[in-house]
mmCIF file of N, CA and C in Angstrom:
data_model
loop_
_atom_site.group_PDB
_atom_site.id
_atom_site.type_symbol
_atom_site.label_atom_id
_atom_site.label_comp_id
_atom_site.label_asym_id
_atom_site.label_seq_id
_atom_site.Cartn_x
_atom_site.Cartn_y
_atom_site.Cartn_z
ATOM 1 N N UNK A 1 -30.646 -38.668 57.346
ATOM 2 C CA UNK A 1 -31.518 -38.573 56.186
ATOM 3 C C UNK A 1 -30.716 -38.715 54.893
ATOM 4 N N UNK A 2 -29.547 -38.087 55.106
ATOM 5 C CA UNK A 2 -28.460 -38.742 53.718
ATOM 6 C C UNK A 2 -29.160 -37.405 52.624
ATOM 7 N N UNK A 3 -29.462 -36.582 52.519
ATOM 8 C CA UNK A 3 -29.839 -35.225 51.391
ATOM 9 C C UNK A 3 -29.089 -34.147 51.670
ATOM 10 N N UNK A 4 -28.745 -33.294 51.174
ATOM 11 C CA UNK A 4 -27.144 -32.803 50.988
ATOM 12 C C UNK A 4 -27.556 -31.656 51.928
ATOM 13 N N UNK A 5 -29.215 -31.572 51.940
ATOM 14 C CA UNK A 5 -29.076 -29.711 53.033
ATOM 15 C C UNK A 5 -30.781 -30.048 53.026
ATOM 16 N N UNK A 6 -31.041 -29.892 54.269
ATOM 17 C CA UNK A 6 -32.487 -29.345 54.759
ATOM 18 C C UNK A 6 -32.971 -28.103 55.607
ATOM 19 N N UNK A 7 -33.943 -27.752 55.367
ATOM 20 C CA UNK A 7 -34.442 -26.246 56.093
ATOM 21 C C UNK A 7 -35.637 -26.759 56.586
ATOM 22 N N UNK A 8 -35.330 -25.936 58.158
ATOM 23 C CA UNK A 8 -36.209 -26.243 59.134
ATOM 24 C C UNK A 8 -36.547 -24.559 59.406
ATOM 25 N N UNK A 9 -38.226 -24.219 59.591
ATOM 26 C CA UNK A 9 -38.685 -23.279 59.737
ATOM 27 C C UNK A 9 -39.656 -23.309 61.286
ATOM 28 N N UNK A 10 -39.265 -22.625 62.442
ATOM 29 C CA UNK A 10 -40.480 -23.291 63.859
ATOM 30 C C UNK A 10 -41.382 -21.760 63.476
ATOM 31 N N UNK A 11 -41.396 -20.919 62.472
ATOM 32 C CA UNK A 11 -42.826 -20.113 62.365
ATOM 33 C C UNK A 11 -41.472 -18.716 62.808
ATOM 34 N N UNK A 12 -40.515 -18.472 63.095
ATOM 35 C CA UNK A 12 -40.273 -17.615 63.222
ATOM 36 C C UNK A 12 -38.925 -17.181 62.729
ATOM 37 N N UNK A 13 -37.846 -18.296 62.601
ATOM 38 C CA UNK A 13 -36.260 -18.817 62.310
ATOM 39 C C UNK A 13 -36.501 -19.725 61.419
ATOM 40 N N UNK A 14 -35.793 -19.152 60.227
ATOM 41 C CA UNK A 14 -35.176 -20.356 59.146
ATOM 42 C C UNK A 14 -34.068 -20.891 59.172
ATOM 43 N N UNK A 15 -33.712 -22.173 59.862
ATOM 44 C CA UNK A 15 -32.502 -22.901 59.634
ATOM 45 C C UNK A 15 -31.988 -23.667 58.443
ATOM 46 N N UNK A 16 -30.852 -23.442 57.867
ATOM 47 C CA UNK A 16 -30.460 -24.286 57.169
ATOM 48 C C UNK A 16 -29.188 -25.571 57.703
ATOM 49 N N UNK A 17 -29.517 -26.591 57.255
ATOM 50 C CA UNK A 17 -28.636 -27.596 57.856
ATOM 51 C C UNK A 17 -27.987 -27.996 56.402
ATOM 52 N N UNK A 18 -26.841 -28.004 56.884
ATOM 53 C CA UNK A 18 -26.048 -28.922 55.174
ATOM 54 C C UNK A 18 -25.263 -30.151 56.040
ATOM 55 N N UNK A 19 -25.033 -30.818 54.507
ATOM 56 C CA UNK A 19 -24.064 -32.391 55.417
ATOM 57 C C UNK A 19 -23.176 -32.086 55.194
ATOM 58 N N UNK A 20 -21.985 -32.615 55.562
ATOM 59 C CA UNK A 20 -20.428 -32.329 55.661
ATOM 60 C C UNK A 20 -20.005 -33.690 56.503
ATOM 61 N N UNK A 21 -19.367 -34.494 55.779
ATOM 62 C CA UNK A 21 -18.456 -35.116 56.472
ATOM 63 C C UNK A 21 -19.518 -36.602 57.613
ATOM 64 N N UNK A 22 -20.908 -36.520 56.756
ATOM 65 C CA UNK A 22 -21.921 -37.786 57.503
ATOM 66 C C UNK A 22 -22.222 -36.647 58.445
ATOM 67 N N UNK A 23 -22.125 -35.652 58.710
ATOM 68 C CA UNK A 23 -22.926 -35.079 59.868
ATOM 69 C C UNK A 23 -24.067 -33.565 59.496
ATOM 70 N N UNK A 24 -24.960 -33.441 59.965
ATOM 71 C CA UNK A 24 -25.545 -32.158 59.732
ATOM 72 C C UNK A 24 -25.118 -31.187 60.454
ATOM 73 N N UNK A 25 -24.634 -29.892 59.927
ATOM 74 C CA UNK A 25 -24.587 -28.669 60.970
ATOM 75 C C UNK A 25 -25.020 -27.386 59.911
ATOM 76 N N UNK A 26 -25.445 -26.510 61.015
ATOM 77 C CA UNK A 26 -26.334 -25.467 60.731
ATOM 78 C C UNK A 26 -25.636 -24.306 59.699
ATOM 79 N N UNK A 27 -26.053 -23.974 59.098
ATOM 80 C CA UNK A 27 -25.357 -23.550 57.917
ATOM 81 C C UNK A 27 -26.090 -21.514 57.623
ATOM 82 N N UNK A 28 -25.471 -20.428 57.233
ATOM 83 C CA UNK A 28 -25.429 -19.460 57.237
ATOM 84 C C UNK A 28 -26.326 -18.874 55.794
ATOM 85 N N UNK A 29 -26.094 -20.279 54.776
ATOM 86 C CA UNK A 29 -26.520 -20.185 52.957
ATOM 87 C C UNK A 29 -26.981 -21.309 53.005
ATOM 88 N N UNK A 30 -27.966 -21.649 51.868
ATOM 89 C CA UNK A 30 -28.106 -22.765 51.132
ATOM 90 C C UNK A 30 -27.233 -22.870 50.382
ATOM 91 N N UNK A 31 -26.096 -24.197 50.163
ATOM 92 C CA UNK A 31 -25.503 -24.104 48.743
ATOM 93 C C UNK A 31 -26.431 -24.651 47.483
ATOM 94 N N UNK A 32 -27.346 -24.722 47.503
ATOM 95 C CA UNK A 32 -28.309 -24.993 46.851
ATOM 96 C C UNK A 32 -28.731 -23.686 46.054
ATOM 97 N N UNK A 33 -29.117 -22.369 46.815
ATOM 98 C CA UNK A 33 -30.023 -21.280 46.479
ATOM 99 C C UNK A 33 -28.456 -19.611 46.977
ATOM 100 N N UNK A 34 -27.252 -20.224 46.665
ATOM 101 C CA UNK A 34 -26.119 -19.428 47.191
ATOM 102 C C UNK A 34 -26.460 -17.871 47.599
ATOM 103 N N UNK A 35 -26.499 -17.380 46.527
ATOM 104 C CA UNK A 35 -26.881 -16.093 46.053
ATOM 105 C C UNK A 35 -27.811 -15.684 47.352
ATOM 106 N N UNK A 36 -28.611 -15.757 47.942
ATOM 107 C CA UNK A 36 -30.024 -15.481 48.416
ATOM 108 C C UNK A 36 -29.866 -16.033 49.805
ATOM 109 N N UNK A 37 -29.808 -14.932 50.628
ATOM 110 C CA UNK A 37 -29.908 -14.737 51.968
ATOM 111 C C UNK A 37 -30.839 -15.216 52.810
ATOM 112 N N UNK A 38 -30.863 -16.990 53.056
ATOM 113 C CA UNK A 38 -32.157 -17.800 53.351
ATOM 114 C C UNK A 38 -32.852 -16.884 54.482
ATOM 115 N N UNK A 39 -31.689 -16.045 55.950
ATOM 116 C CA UNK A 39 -32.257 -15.676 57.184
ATOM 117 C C UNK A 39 -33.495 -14.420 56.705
ATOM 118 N N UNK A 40 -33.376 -14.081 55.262
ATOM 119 C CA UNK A 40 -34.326 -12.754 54.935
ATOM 120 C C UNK A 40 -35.984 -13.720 54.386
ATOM 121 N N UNK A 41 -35.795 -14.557 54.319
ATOM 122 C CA UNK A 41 -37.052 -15.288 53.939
ATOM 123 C C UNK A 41 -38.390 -15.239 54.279
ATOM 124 N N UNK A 42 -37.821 -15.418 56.173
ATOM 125 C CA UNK A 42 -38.875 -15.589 57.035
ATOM 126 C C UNK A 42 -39.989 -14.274 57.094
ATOM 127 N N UNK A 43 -39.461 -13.164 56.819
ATOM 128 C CA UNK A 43 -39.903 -11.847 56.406
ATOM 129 C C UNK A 43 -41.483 -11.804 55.315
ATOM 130 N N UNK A 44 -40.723 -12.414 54.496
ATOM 131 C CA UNK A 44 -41.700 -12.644 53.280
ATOM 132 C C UNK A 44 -42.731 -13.448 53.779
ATOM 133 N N UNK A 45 -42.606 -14.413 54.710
ATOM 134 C CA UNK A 45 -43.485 -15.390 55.005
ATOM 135 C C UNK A 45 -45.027 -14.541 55.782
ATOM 136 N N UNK A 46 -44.190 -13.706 56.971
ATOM 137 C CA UNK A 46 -44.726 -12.755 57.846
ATOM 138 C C UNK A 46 -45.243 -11.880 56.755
ATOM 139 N N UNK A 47 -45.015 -11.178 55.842
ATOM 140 C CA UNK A 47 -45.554 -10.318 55.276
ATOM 141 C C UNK A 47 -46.809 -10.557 54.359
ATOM 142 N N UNK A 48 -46.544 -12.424 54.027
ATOM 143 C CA UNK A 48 -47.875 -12.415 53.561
ATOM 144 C C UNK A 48 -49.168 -12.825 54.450
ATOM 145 N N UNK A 49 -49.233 -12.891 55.518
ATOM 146 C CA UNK A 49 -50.475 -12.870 56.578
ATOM 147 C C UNK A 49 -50.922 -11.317 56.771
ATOM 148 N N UNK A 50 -50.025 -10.597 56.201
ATOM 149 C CA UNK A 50 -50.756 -8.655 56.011
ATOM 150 C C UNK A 50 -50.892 -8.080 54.357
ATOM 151 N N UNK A 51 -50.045 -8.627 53.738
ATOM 152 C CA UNK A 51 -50.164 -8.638 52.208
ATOM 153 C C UNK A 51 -51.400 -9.561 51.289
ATOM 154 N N UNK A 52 -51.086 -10.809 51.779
ATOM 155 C CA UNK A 52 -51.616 -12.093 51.346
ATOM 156 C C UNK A 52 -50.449 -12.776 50.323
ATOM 157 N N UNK A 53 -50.930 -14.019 50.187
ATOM 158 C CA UNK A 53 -49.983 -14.662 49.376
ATOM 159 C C UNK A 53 -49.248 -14.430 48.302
ATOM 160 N N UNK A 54 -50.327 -14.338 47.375
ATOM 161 C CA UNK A 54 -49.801 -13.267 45.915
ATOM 162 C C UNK A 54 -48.920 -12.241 46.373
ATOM 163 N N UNK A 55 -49.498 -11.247 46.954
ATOM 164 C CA UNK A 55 -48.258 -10.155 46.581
ATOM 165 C C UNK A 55 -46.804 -10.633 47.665
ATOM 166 N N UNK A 56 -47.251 -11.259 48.403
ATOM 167 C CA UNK A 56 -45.889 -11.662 49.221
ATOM 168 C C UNK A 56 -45.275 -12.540 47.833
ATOM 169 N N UNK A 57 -45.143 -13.076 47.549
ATOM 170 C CA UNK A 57 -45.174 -13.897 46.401
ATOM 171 C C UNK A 57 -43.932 -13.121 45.394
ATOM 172 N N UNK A 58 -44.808 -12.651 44.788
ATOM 173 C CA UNK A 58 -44.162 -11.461 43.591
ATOM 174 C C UNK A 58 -43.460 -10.608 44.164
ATOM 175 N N UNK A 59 -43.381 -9.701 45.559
ATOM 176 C CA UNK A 59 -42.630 -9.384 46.365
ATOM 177 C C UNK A 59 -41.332 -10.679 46.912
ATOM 178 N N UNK A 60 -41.300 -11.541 46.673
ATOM 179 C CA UNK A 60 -40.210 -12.367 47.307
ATOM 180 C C UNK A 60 -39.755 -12.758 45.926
ATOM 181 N N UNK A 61 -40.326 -12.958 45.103
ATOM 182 C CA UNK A 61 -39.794 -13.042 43.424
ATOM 183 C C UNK A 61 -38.958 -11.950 42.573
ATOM 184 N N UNK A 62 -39.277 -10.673 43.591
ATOM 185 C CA UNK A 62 -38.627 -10.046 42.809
ATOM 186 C C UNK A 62 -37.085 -9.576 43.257
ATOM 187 N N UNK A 63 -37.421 -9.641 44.814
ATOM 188 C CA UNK A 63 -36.463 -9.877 45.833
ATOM 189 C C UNK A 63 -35.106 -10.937 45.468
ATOM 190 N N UNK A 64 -35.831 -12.128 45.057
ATOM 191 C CA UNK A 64 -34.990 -13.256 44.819
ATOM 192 C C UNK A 64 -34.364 -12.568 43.464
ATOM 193 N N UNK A 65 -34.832 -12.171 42.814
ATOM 194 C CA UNK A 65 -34.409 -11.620 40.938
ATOM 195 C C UNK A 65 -33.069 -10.664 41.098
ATOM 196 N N UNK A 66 -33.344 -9.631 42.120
ATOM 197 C CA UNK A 66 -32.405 -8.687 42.386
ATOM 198 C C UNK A 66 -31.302 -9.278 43.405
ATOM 199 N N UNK A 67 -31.461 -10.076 44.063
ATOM 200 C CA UNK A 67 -30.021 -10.880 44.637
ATOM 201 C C UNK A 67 -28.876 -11.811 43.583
ATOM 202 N N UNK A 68 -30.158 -12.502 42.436
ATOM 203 C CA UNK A 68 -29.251 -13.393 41.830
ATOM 204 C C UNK A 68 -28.380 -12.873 40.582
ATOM 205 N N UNK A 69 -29.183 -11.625 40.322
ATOM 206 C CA UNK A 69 -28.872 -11.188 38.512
ATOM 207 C C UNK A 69 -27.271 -10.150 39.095
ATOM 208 N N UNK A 70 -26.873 -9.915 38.621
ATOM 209 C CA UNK A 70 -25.476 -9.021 38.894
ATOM 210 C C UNK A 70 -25.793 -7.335 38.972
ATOM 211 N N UNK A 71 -24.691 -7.090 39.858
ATOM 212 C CA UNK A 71 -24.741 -5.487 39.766
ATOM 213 C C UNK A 71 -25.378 -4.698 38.743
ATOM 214 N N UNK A 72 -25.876 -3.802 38.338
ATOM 215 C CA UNK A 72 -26.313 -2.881 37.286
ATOM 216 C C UNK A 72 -27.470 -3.626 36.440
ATOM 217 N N UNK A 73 -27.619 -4.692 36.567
ATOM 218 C CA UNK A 73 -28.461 -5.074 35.204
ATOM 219 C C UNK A 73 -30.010 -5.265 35.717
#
């Protein structure tokens, strides 16, 4: 596909694939989204079929806010 990193989701596991070297292999981060722990995602996904979208939403927004901003602030 030649795009620097794709994520594959089968409804239960989020994979990330990055390229390296012409080849894809499965990757631990997005270097795309560093900061932010892609394997905690799938959570949010599950939580909004009992939450609903919105608050899964703003719940994964705020989630994402407190991973990227630094200690204390």
């Amino acid at each position: 596909m030649g795009v620097p990193e794709f994520w594959r989701y089968n409804g239960n596991v989020l994979c990330v694939y990055t390229l390296n070297g012409g080849q894809y292999s499965q990757s631990d981060c997005s270097p795309t989204f560093a900061p932010v722990l892609v394997t905690e995602i799938p959570r949010f996904i599950q939580e909004s079929k009992n939450v609903g979208q919105i608050a899964a939403t703003r719940a994964f927004r705020t989630w994402v806010r407190q991973q990227i901003s630094p200690a204390g602030q």
